[in-house]
Amino acid sequence: MKFLKIVVASILILIILGYGLLQVINSRSFQFFGEIINKVDTDKKVVALTFDDGPTNKTDDILKILHEKNIKATFFLTGKEIEENFEEAKKIFNAGHEIGNHTYSHQRMVFKSPSFVKDEIEKTDKLIRKTGYSGEILFRPPNGKKLLLLPKYLADNDRKSILWDIEPETDPEIGADSEKIVQYVNDHVENGSIILLHVMYDSRQESLESVEGIINELTEQGYEFKTVSELLKYEEANN
Ligand SMILES: [Zn+2]
């Protein structure tokens, strides 16, 4: 009986620890090392549009919208896709957008060796530099997941992890309808928000179609669009 109690108690403790670990892996505002940013603290009406993954053959579509609206955004690209679609990556750079590092192969950066993490990030940095991009390269972990080694590497190398505070696509019902995406962003936006969208794949056509509406609605509300690096300066100005 006593043995059984110990077993049950041990299992409970493991479940609680496991749950806590999962919270840390997925948290958008906490990690063990280094700086993690999901929005910027400012009283100015400024926001950042960020696009994850790619580049793909959808690049022209999104660049066209941003060009028409005269807005600069931040693209978190994967090294593998830059390699496969190098001309598309160059177009993003030539259009004056910010390029961030989203790892080479877009795997969950959890329980990976230090050399794997280092390689994933540095290989991608090199490819980003090859486009001609010379600004600071911000980092965003795939699926927002990270635990010890990735944050440790980023902290050791003085790199910031950029997450987001607005992710309209997470609710499948919203993600499947461009008007609902616009409405969601419109309802949830705050000063300093970082908006996450995926526009590089056919499955995210509604997201691509929401971009113009998001820009129109937020501009109407008085917001200005900044790259993430520009947005970060507003926080620094506050301190
Ligand atoms: Zn991604």
Coordinates of N, CA and C and ligand atoms in Angstrom, one line a residue:
M1 N 0.8 -1.2 0.0 CA 0.0 0.0 0.0 C 0.9 1.3 0.0
K2 N 1.9 1.2 0.9 CA 2.8 2.4 0.9 C 3.5 2.6 -0.4
F3 N 3.9 1.4 -1.0 CA 4.6 1.5 -2.2 C 3.7 2.1 -3.3
L4 N 2.5 1.7 -3.3 CA 1.5 2.2 -4.3 C 1.4 3.7 -4.2
K5 N 1.3 4.2 -2.9 CA 1.2 5.6 -2.7 C 2.4 6.4 -3.3
I6 N 3.6 5.8 -3.1 CA 4.8 6.4 -3.6 C 4.8 6.5 -5.1
V7 N 4.3 5.4 -5.7 CA 4.2 5.3 -7.2 C 3.3 6.4 -7.7
V8 N 2.1 6.5 -7.0 CA 1.1 7.5 -7.5 C 1.6 8.9 -7.3
A9 N 2.3 9.1 -6.1 CA 2.8 10.5 -5.9 C 3.9 10.8 -6.9
S10 N 4.7 9.8 -7.2 CA 5.8 10.1 -8.2 C 5.2 10.4 -9.6
I11 N 4.2 9.7 -10.0 CA 3.6 9.9 -11.3 C 3.0 11.3 -11.3
L12 N 2.4 11.7 -10.2 CA 1.8 13.0 -10.2 C 2.8 14.1 -10.3
I13 N 3.9 13.9 -9.6 CA 5.0 14.9 -9.6 C 5.6 15.0 -11.1
L14 N 5.7 13.8 -11.7 CA 6.2 13.8 -13.1 C 5.3 14.6 -14.0
I15 N 4.0 14.4 -13.8 CA 3.0 15.0 -14.7 C 3.1 16.5 -14.5
I16 N 3.2 17.0 -13.2 CA 3.3 18.4 -12.9 C 4.6 19.0 -13.5
L17 N 5.7 18.3 -13.4 CA 6.9 18.8 -13.9 C 6.9 18.8 -15.4
G18 N 6.3 17.8 -16.0 CA 6.2 17.7 -17.5 C 5.3 18.9 -18.0
Y19 N 4.3 19.2 -17.3 CA 3.4 20.3 -17.7 C 4.1 21.6 -17.6
G20 N 4.9 21.8 -16.5 CA 5.6 23.0 -16.3 C 6.7 23.2 -17.4
L21 N 7.3 22.1 -17.8 CA 8.3 22.1 -18.9 C 7.6 22.6 -20.2
L22 N 6.5 22.0 -20.5 CA 5.7 22.3 -21.7 C 5.4 23.8 -21.7
Q23 N 5.0 24.4 -20.5 CA 4.7 25.8 -20.4 C 5.9 26.6 -20.8
V24 N 7.1 26.2 -20.4 CA 8.3 26.9 -20.7 C 8.7 26.8 -22.2
I25 N 8.5 25.6 -22.7 CA 8.8 25.4 -24.1 C 7.9 26.3 -25.0
N26 N 6.7 26.4 -24.6 CA 5.7 27.2 -25.4 C 5.6 28.6 -25.0
S27 N 6.1 29.0 -23.9 CA 5.8 30.4 -23.4 C 6.3 31.4 -24.4
R28 N 5.5 32.5 -24.6 CA 5.9 33.5 -25.5 C 6.6 34.7 -24.7
S29 N 6.7 34.6 -23.4 CA 7.3 35.7 -22.7 C 8.3 35.3 -21.7
F30 N 8.6 34.0 -21.6 CA 9.6 33.5 -20.6 C 10.5 32.5 -21.3
Q31 N 11.8 32.6 -21.0 CA 12.8 31.6 -21.3 C 13.9 31.7 -20.3
F32 N 14.7 30.6 -20.1 CA 15.7 30.5 -19.1 C 16.8 31.5 -19.3
F33 N 17.2 31.7 -20.6 CA 18.3 32.6 -20.9 C 17.9 33.6 -21.9
G34 N 18.5 34.8 -21.9 CA 18.4 35.7 -23.0 C 17.1 36.4 -23.1
E35 N 17.1 37.3 -24.0 CA 16.0 38.2 -24.1 C 14.9 37.6 -25.1
I36 N 13.7 37.7 -24.7 CA 12.6 37.2 -25.5 C 11.5 38.3 -25.6
I37 N 11.1 38.6 -26.8 CA 10.2 39.7 -27.0 C 9.0 39.3 -27.7
N38 N 7.8 39.6 -27.1 CA 6.6 39.2 -27.8 C 5.8 40.5 -28.2
K39 N 6.1 41.6 -27.5 CA 5.6 42.9 -27.9 C 6.4 44.0 -27.3
V40 N 6.3 45.2 -27.8 CA 7.1 46.3 -27.3 C 6.3 47.2 -26.5
D41 N 6.9 47.7 -25.4 CA 6.2 48.5 -24.4 C 6.4 50.0 -24.9
T42 N 5.3 50.6 -25.4 CA 5.4 51.9 -25.9 C 4.0 52.6 -25.9
D43 N 4.0 53.9 -25.8 CA 2.7 54.6 -25.8 C 2.4 55.2 -27.2
K44 N 3.3 54.8 -28.2 CA 3.1 55.3 -29.5 C 2.3 54.2 -30.3
K45 N 1.5 54.7 -31.3 CA 0.7 53.8 -32.1 C 1.6 53.2 -33.2
V46 N 2.4 52.2 -32.8 CA 3.3 51.5 -33.8 C 3.1 50.0 -33.6
V47 N 3.2 49.3 -34.7 CA 3.0 47.9 -34.7 C 4.0 47.3 -35.8
A48 N 4.2 46.0 -35.7 CA 5.1 45.3 -36.7 C 4.3 44.2 -37.3
L49 N 4.4 44.1 -38.6 CA 3.8 42.9 -39.4 C 5.0 41.9 -39.6
T50 N 4.8 40.7 -39.2 CA 5.9 39.7 -39.4 C 5.3 38.5 -40.1
F51 N 6.1 38.0 -41.1 CA 5.7 36.8 -41.9 C 6.7 35.7 -41.7
D52 N 6.2 34.5 -41.3 CA 7.1 33.4 -41.1 C 7.2 32.4 -42.2
D53 N 8.3 31.8 -42.4 CA 8.6 30.8 -43.4 C 8.8 31.4 -44.8
G54 N 9.2 30.4 -45.7 CA 9.6 30.9 -47.0 C 11.0 31.3 -47.1
P55 N 11.5 31.9 -48.1 CA 10.6 32.4 -49.2 C 10.1 31.3 -50.2
T56 N 9.0 31.5 -50.8 CA 8.5 30.6 -51.8 C 8.0 31.4 -53.0
N57 N 7.3 30.7 -53.9 CA 6.8 31.4 -55.1 C 5.7 32.4 -54.8
K58 N 5.3 32.5 -53.5 CA 4.3 33.5 -53.1 C 4.9 34.8 -52.8
T59 N 6.2 34.9 -52.8 CA 6.9 36.1 -52.4 C 6.4 37.3 -53.2
D60 N 6.3 37.2 -54.5 CA 5.9 38.4 -55.3 C 4.5 38.9 -54.8
D61 N 3.6 38.0 -54.5 CA 2.3 38.4 -54.0 C 2.3 39.3 -52.8
I62 N 3.1 38.9 -51.8 CA 3.1 39.6 -50.6 C 3.9 40.9 -50.8
L63 N 5.0 40.8 -51.6 CA 5.8 42.1 -51.8 C 4.9 43.1 -52.5
K64 N 4.1 42.7 -53.5 CA 3.3 43.6 -54.2 C 2.3 44.4 -53.3
I65 N 1.7 43.7 -52.4 CA 0.8 44.3 -51.4 C 1.5 45.3 -50.6
L66 N 2.7 44.9 -50.0 CA 3.4 45.8 -49.2 C 3.9 47.0 -49.9
H67 N 4.3 46.8 -51.2 CA 4.8 47.9 -52.0 C 3.7 48.9 -52.3
E68 N 2.5 48.4 -52.6 CA 1.3 49.3 -52.9 C 1.0 50.1 -51.7
K69 N 1.1 49.5 -50.5 CA 0.8 50.2 -49.3 C 2.0 51.0 -48.7
N70 N 3.1 50.8 -49.3 CA 4.3 51.5 -48.9 C 4.7 51.2 -47.4
I71 N 4.7 49.9 -47.1 CA 4.9 49.4 -45.8 C 6.1 48.4 -45.7
K72 N 6.9 48.6 -44.7 CA 8.0 47.6 -44.5 C 7.7 46.6 -43.4
A73 N 7.9 45.4 -43.7 CA 7.6 44.3 -42.8 C 8.9 43.5 -42.4
T74 N 8.7 42.5 -41.6 CA 9.8 41.6 -41.2 C 9.5 40.2 -41.6
F75 N 10.4 39.6 -42.4 CA 10.2 38.2 -42.9 C 11.2 37.3 -42.1
F76 N 10.6 36.3 -41.4 CA 11.5 35.3 -40.7 C 11.6 34.1 -41.7
L77 N 12.7 34.0 -42.4 CA 12.9 33.0 -43.4 C 13.7 31.8 -42.9
T78 N 13.4 30.6 -43.5 CA 14.3 29.5 -43.2 C 15.4 29.4 -44.2
G79 N 16.6 28.9 -43.7 CA 17.7 28.8 -44.5 C 17.5 27.9 -45.7
K80 N 16.8 26.8 -45.5 CA 16.5 25.8 -46.5 C 15.8 26.4 -47.7
E81 N 14.7 27.2 -47.3 CA 13.9 27.8 -48.4 C 14.7 29.0 -49.1
I82 N 15.6 29.6 -48.3 CA 16.4 30.7 -49.0 C 17.2 30.0 -50.1
E83 N 17.8 28.9 -49.7 CA 18.7 28.1 -50.6 C 17.8 27.7 -51.9
E84 N 16.7 27.2 -51.6 CA 15.8 26.7 -52.7 C 15.3 27.8 -53.6
N85 N 15.0 29.0 -53.0 CA 14.4 30.1 -53.7 C 15.2 31.4 -53.5
F86 N 16.4 31.3 -53.9 CA 17.3 32.4 -53.5 C 16.9 33.7 -54.1
E87 N 16.4 33.7 -55.4 CA 16.0 34.9 -56.0 C 14.9 35.6 -55.3
E88 N 14.0 34.8 -54.7 CA 12.8 35.3 -53.9 C 13.4 36.0 -52.7
A89 N 14.3 35.4 -52.0 CA 14.9 36.0 -50.8 C 15.5 37.4 -51.2
K90 N 16.2 37.4 -52.3 CA 16.8 38.7 -52.7 C 15.8 39.7 -53.0
K91 N 14.7 39.3 -53.5 CA 13.6 40.3 -53.8 C 13.1 41.0 -52.5
I92 N 13.0 40.1 -51.4 CA 12.6 40.7 -50.1 C 13.6 41.7 -49.6
F93 N 14.9 41.3 -49.8 CA 16.0 42.3 -49.4 C 15.9 43.5 -50.3
N94 N 15.8 43.4 -51.6 CA 15.8 44.5 -52.5 C 14.6 45.5 -52.2
A95 N 13.5 44.9 -51.7 CA 12.4 45.8 -51.5 C 12.5 46.5 -50.1
G96 N 13.6 46.2 -49.4 CA 13.9 47.0 -48.2 C 13.2 46.5 -46.9
H97 N 12.8 45.2 -46.9 CA 12.2 44.6 -45.7 C 13.3 44.1 -44.8
E98 N 12.9 43.8 -43.6 CA 13.8 43.2 -42.6 C 13.8 41.7 -42.8
I99 N 14.9 41.1 -42.7 CA 15.0 39.6 -42.8 C 15.5 39.0 -41.5
G100 N 14.7 38.1 -40.9 CA 15.1 37.4 -39.7 C 15.4 36.0 -39.9
N101 N 16.0 35.3 -38.9 CA 16.4 33.9 -39.0 C 15.4 33.0 -38.4
H102 N 14.9 32.1 -39.1 CA 13.8 31.2 -38.6 C 14.3 29.7 -38.6
T103 N 15.6 29.6 -38.4 CA 16.4 28.3 -38.5 C 16.6 27.8 -39.9
Y104 N 17.4 26.8 -40.1 CA 17.6 26.3 -41.4 C 16.5 25.3 -41.8
S105 N 16.2 24.4 -41.0 CA 15.2 23.3 -41.4 C 13.9 23.3 -40.7
H106 N 13.6 24.3 -39.9 CA 12.3 24.5 -39.3 C 11.9 23.3 -38.4
Q107 N 12.9 22.8 -37.6 CA 12.5 21.7 -36.7 C 12.3 22.4 -35.3
R108 N 11.6 21.7 -34.5 CA 11.4 22.1 -33.1 C 12.8 22.2 -32.4
M109 N 13.2 23.3 -31.9 CA 14.5 23.5 -31.3 C 14.5 23.0 -29.8
V110 N 13.9 21.8 -29.6 CA 13.8 21.3 -28.2 C 14.5 20.0 -28.2
F111 N 15.3 19.7 -27.2 CA 16.1 18.4 -27.1 C 17.0 18.2 -28.3
K112 N 17.7 19.3 -28.8 CA 18.6 19.1 -29.9 C 20.0 19.4 -29.3
S113 N 21.0 18.9 -30.0 CA 22.4 19.1 -29.5 C 22.9 20.5 -29.7
P114 N 23.8 21.0 -28.9 CA 24.3 22.4 -29.1 C 24.8 22.6 -30.5
S115 N 25.5 21.6 -31.1 CA 26.1 21.8 -32.5 C 25.0 21.9 -33.5
F116 N 23.9 21.1 -33.3 CA 22.8 21.2 -34.2 C 22.1 22.6 -34.2
V117 N 21.9 23.1 -33.0 CA 21.3 24.4 -32.8 C 22.2 25.5 -33.5
K118 N 23.5 25.4 -33.2 CA 24.4 26.4 -33.7 C 24.4 26.4 -35.3
D119 N 24.5 25.2 -35.8 CA 24.5 25.0 -37.2 C 23.2 25.5 -37.9
E120 N 22.1 25.2 -37.3 CA 20.8 25.7 -37.8 C 20.8 27.2 -37.9
I121 N 21.3 27.9 -37.0 CA 21.3 29.3 -36.9 C 22.3 29.9 -37.8
E122 N 23.6 29.4 -37.7 CA 24.7 30.1 -38.4 C 24.6 29.9 -39.9
K123 N 24.1 28.7 -40.3 CA 24.0 28.4 -41.8 C 22.9 29.4 -42.3
T124 N 21.9 29.6 -41.6 CA 20.8 30.5 -42.1 C 21.3 32.0 -42.1
D125 N 22.1 32.4 -41.1 CA 22.6 33.7 -41.1 C 23.4 34.0 -42.4
K126 N 24.3 33.0 -42.7 CA 25.1 33.1 -43.9 C 24.3 33.3 -45.1
L127 N 23.2 32.5 -45.2 CA 22.4 32.6 -46.4 C 21.7 34.0 -46.5
I128 N 21.3 34.5 -45.3 CA 20.6 35.8 -45.2 C 21.6 36.9 -45.7
R129 N 22.8 36.8 -45.2 CA 23.9 37.8 -45.7 C 24.1 37.7 -47.2
K130 N 24.0 36.5 -47.7 CA 24.2 36.4 -49.2 C 23.2 37.2 -50.0
T131 N 22.0 37.4 -49.4 CA 21.0 38.2 -50.2 C 21.5 39.7 -50.3
G132 N 22.4 40.1 -49.4 CA 22.9 41.5 -49.4 C 22.4 42.2 -48.1
Y133 N 21.6 41.5 -47.3 CA 21.1 42.1 -46.1 C 22.2 42.3 -45.1
S134 N 22.2 43.5 -44.5 CA 23.4 43.8 -43.6 C 22.9 44.3 -42.2
G135 N 21.6 44.4 -42.0 CA 21.1 44.8 -40.7 C 21.3 43.7 -39.7
E136 N 20.9 44.0 -38.4 CA 20.9 43.0 -37.4 C 19.9 41.9 -37.8
I137 N 20.4 40.6 -37.5 CA 19.5 39.5 -37.9 C 18.8 39.0 -36.6
L138 N 17.5 39.3 -36.5 CA 16.7 38.9 -35.3 C 16.4 37.4 -35.6
F139 N 16.0 36.7 -34.5 CA 15.7 35.3 -34.5 C 14.3 35.0 -34.1
R140 N 13.7 34.0 -34.7 CA 12.4 33.5 -34.3 C 12.4 32.0 -34.3
P141 N 12.2 31.3 -33.2 CA 12.2 29.9 -33.2 C 11.0 29.3 -33.9
P142 N 11.1 28.2 -34.6 CA 10.0 27.5 -35.3 C 8.9 27.2 -34.3
N143 N 7.7 27.5 -34.6 CA 6.6 27.2 -33.8 C 6.7 27.9 -32.4
G144 N 7.6 28.8 -32.3 CA 7.8 29.5 -31.0 C 8.3 28.6 -29.9
K145 N 8.9 27.4 -30.3 CA 9.3 26.4 -29.3 C 10.8 26.5 -29.0
K146 N 11.1 26.5 -27.7 CA 12.5 26.6 -27.3 C 12.6 26.1 -25.8
L147 N 13.8 25.6 -25.5 CA 13.9 25.2 -24.1 C 15.2 25.7 -23.5
L148 N 16.3 24.9 -23.4 CA 17.5 25.3 -22.8 C 18.6 25.7 -23.8
L149 N 18.9 24.8 -24.7 CA 20.1 25.0 -25.5 C 19.9 26.2 -26.5
L150 N 18.7 26.3 -27.1 CA 18.5 27.3 -28.0 C 18.6 28.7 -27.4
P151 N 17.8 29.0 -26.3 CA 18.0 30.2 -25.6 C 19.4 30.5 -25.1
K152 N 20.1 29.4 -24.7 CA 21.5 29.6 -24.2 C 22.3 30.1 -25.3
Y153 N 22.2 29.4 -26.5 CA 23.0 29.8 -27.6 C 22.7 31.3 -28.0
L154 N 21.5 31.6 -28.0 CA 21.1 33.0 -28.4 C 21.6 34.0 -27.4
A155 N 21.5 33.6 -26.1 CA 22.0 34.6 -25.1 C 23.5 34.7 -25.2
D156 N 24.2 33.6 -25.4 CA 25.7 33.6 -25.5 C 26.1 34.5 -26.7
N157 N 25.3 34.5 -27.8 CA 25.6 35.2 -29.0 C 24.9 36.6 -29.1
D158 N 24.3 36.9 -27.9 CA 23.7 38.3 -27.8 C 22.6 38.4 -28.9
R159 N 21.8 37.4 -29.1 CA 20.7 37.5 -30.1 C 19.4 37.6 -29.4
K160 N 18.5 38.3 -30.0 CA 17.2 38.5 -29.4 C 16.2 37.5 -30.0
S161 N 15.3 36.8 -29.2 CA 14.3 36.0 -29.8 C 13.0 36.8 -29.9
I162 N 12.5 36.8 -31.1 CA 11.3 37.6 -31.3 C 10.1 36.7 -31.5
L163 N 9.1 36.8 -30.6 CA 7.9 36.1 -30.8 C 6.8 37.0 -31.2
W164 N 5.6 37.0 -30.7 CA 4.5 37.8 -31.2 C 3.5 37.8 -30.1
D165 N 2.6 38.8 -30.2 CA 1.4 38.8 -29.3 C 0.1 38.7 -30.0
I166 N 0.1 38.7 -31.3 CA -1.1 38.6 -32.1 C -0.9 37.5 -33.2
E167 N -1.7 36.4 -33.0 CA -1.6 35.3 -33.9 C -3.0 34.8 -34.3
P168 N -3.6 35.5 -35.3 CA -5.0 35.3 -35.7 C -5.2 33.9 -36.2
E169 N -4.2 33.3 -36.8 CA -4.4 32.0 -37.5 C -4.5 30.8 -36.6
T170 N -4.2 31.0 -35.3 CA -4.2 29.9 -34.3 C -5.6 29.2 -34.2
D171 N -6.6 30.1 -34.2 CA -8.0 29.5 -34.2 C -8.3 29.2 -35.7
P172 N -8.5 27.9 -36.0 CA -8.7 27.5 -37.4 C -9.9 28.2 -38.1
E173 N -10.9 28.5 -37.3 CA -12.1 29.2 -37.8 C -11.7 30.6 -38.3
I174 N -10.9 31.2 -37.5 CA -10.4 32.6 -37.9 C -9.5 32.5 -39.1
G175 N -8.5 31.6 -39.0 CA -7.5 31.4 -40.0 C -8.0 31.1 -41.4
A176 N -9.2 30.5 -41.4 CA -9.8 30.1 -42.7 C -10.6 31.2 -43.4
D177 N -10.6 32.4 -42.8 CA -11.4 33.5 -43.4 C -10.7 34.8 -43.3
S178 N -10.3 35.4 -44.4 CA -9.5 36.6 -44.4 C -10.2 37.7 -43.6
E179 N -11.5 37.8 -43.7 CA -12.2 38.9 -43.0 C -12.2 38.7 -41.5
K180 N -12.2 37.5 -41.1 CA -12.1 37.2 -39.6 C -10.7 37.5 -39.1
I181 N -9.7 37.2 -40.0 CA -8.4 37.5 -39.6 C -8.2 39.1 -39.4
V182 N -8.7 39.8 -40.3 CA -8.6 41.3 -40.2 C -9.4 41.7 -38.9
Q183 N -10.5 41.2 -38.7 CA -11.3 41.6 -37.5 C -10.6 41.2 -36.2
Y184 N -10.0 40.1 -36.2 CA -9.3 39.6 -35.0 C -8.1 40.6 -34.7
V185 N -7.3 40.9 -35.7 CA -6.2 41.8 -35.5 C -6.7 43.2 -35.1
N186 N -7.7 43.6 -35.7 CA -8.3 44.9 -35.4 C -8.8 45.0 -33.9
D187 N -9.3 43.9 -33.5 CA -9.9 43.8 -32.1 C -8.8 43.7 -31.0
H188 N -7.6 43.0 -31.4 CA -6.6 42.7 -30.4 C -5.4 43.6 -30.4
V189 N -5.2 44.4 -31.4 CA -4.0 45.1 -31.6 C -3.8 46.1 -30.4
E190 N -2.5 46.3 -30.0 CA -2.2 47.3 -29.0 C -0.9 48.0 -29.5
N191 N -0.6 49.1 -28.8 CA 0.6 49.8 -29.1 C 1.8 48.8 -29.0
G192 N 2.7 48.7 -30.0 CA 3.8 47.9 -29.8 C 3.6 46.4 -30.2
S193 N 2.4 46.1 -30.7 CA 2.1 44.7 -31.0 C 3.0 44.1 -32.1
I194 N 3.2 42.8 -32.1 CA 3.9 42.1 -33.1 C 2.9 41.1 -33.7
I195 N 2.6 41.3 -34.9 CA 1.5 40.4 -35.6 C 2.2 39.4 -36.4
L196 N 1.8 38.1 -36.2 CA 2.3 37.0 -36.9 C 1.3 36.5 -37.9
L197 N 1.8 36.3 -39.2 CA 1.0 35.7 -40.2 C 1.9 34.8 -41.1
H198 N 1.3 33.8 -41.7 CA 2.0 32.9 -42.6 C 1.3 33.2 -44.0
V199 N 2.1 33.6 -44.9 CA 1.6 33.9 -46.3 C 2.3 33.2 -47.4
M200 N 3.2 32.3 -47.1 CA 4.1 31.8 -48.1 C 3.6 30.5 -48.7
Y201 N 2.5 29.9 -48.2 CA 2.0 28.6 -48.7 C 0.6 28.8 -49.2
D202 N 0.2 27.9 -50.2 CA -1.1 27.9 -50.8 C -2.2 27.7 -49.7
S203 N -1.8 26.9 -48.7 CA -2.8 26.7 -47.6 C -3.2 27.9 -46.8
R204 N -2.4 29.0 -47.0 CA -2.6 30.2 -46.2 C -3.0 31.4 -47.1
Q205 N -3.8 31.0 -48.1 CA -4.2 32.1 -49.1 C -5.1 33.1 -48.3
E206 N -5.9 32.7 -47.4 CA -6.7 33.6 -46.6 C -5.9 34.6 -45.8
S207 N -4.7 34.1 -45.3 CA -3.8 35.0 -44.6 C -3.3 36.1 -45.5
L208 N -2.8 35.6 -46.7 CA -2.3 36.6 -47.7 C -3.4 37.6 -48.0
E209 N -4.6 37.2 -48.2 CA -5.6 38.1 -48.6 C -6.0 39.0 -47.4
S210 N -5.7 38.7 -46.2 CA -6.0 39.5 -45.1 C -5.1 40.7 -44.9
V211 N -3.9 40.6 -45.6 CA -2.9 41.6 -45.3 C -3.3 43.1 -45.6
E212 N -3.9 43.2 -46.8 CA -4.3 44.5 -47.2 C -5.4 45.1 -46.2
G213 N -6.3 44.2 -45.8 CA -7.4 44.7 -44.9 C -6.8 45.1 -43.6
I214 N -5.8 44.3 -43.1 CA -5.1 44.6 -41.8 C -4.5 46.0 -41.9
I215 N -3.7 46.2 -43.0 CA -3.1 47.5 -43.2 C -4.1 48.6 -43.2
N216 N -5.1 48.4 -44.0 CA -6.1 49.5 -44.1 C -6.8 49.8 -42.7
E217 N -7.2 48.8 -42.0 CA -7.9 49.0 -40.7 C -7.0 49.6 -39.7
L218 N -5.8 49.1 -39.6 CA -4.9 49.6 -38.5 C -4.5 51.0 -38.9
T219 N -4.3 51.3 -40.1 CA -3.9 52.7 -40.5 C -5.0 53.6 -40.2
E220 N -6.3 53.1 -40.4 CA -7.5 53.9 -40.0 C -7.5 54.2 -38.5
Q221 N -7.1 53.2 -37.7 CA -7.0 53.4 -36.3 C -5.8 54.3 -35.8
G222 N -5.0 54.6 -36.8 CA -3.9 55.5 -36.5 C -2.5 54.9 -36.3
Y223 N -2.5 53.6 -36.5 CA -1.2 52.8 -36.3 C -0.3 53.0 -37.5
E224 N 1.0 53.0 -37.2 CA 2.1 53.0 -38.2 C 2.8 51.7 -38.2
F225 N 3.1 51.2 -39.3 CA 3.8 49.9 -39.4 C 5.3 50.1 -39.4
K226 N 6.0 49.3 -38.6 CA 7.4 49.4 -38.5 C 8.0 48.0 -38.7
T227 N 9.3 47.9 -39.0 CA 9.9 46.6 -38.9 C 10.2 46.3 -37.4
V228 N 10.5 45.0 -37.1 CA 10.7 44.7 -35.7 C 11.8 45.5 -35.1
S229 N 12.9 45.6 -35.9 CA 14.1 46.4 -35.4 C 13.7 47.8 -35.1
E230 N 12.9 48.4 -35.9 CA 12.4 49.8 -35.7 C 11.5 49.8 -34.4
L231 N 10.7 48.8 -34.3 CA 9.8 48.8 -33.2 C 10.5 48.7 -31.9
L232 N 11.6 47.9 -31.9 CA 12.4 47.7 -30.6 C 13.0 49.0 -30.2
K233 N 13.2 49.9 -31.1 CA 13.8 51.2 -30.7 C 12.8 52.0 -29.8
Y234 N 11.5 51.8 -30.0 CA 10.5 52.5 -29.2 C 10.6 52.1 -27.7
E235 N 10.9 50.8 -27.5 CA 11.0 50.3 -26.1 C 12.3 50.9 -25.5
E236 N 13.4 51.0 -26.3 CA 14.6 51.6 -25.7 C 14.4 53.0 -25.4
A237 N 13.6 53.7 -26.2 CA 13.4 55.2 -26.0 C 12.6 55.4 -24.7
N238 N 11.9 54.3 -24.3 CA 11.1 54.4 -23.0 C 11.9 54.3 -21.8
N239 N 13.1 53.6 -21.9 CA 13.8 53.3 -20.7 C 14.9 54.3 -20.4
Ligands
ZN1 ZN 7.6 28.8 -39.0

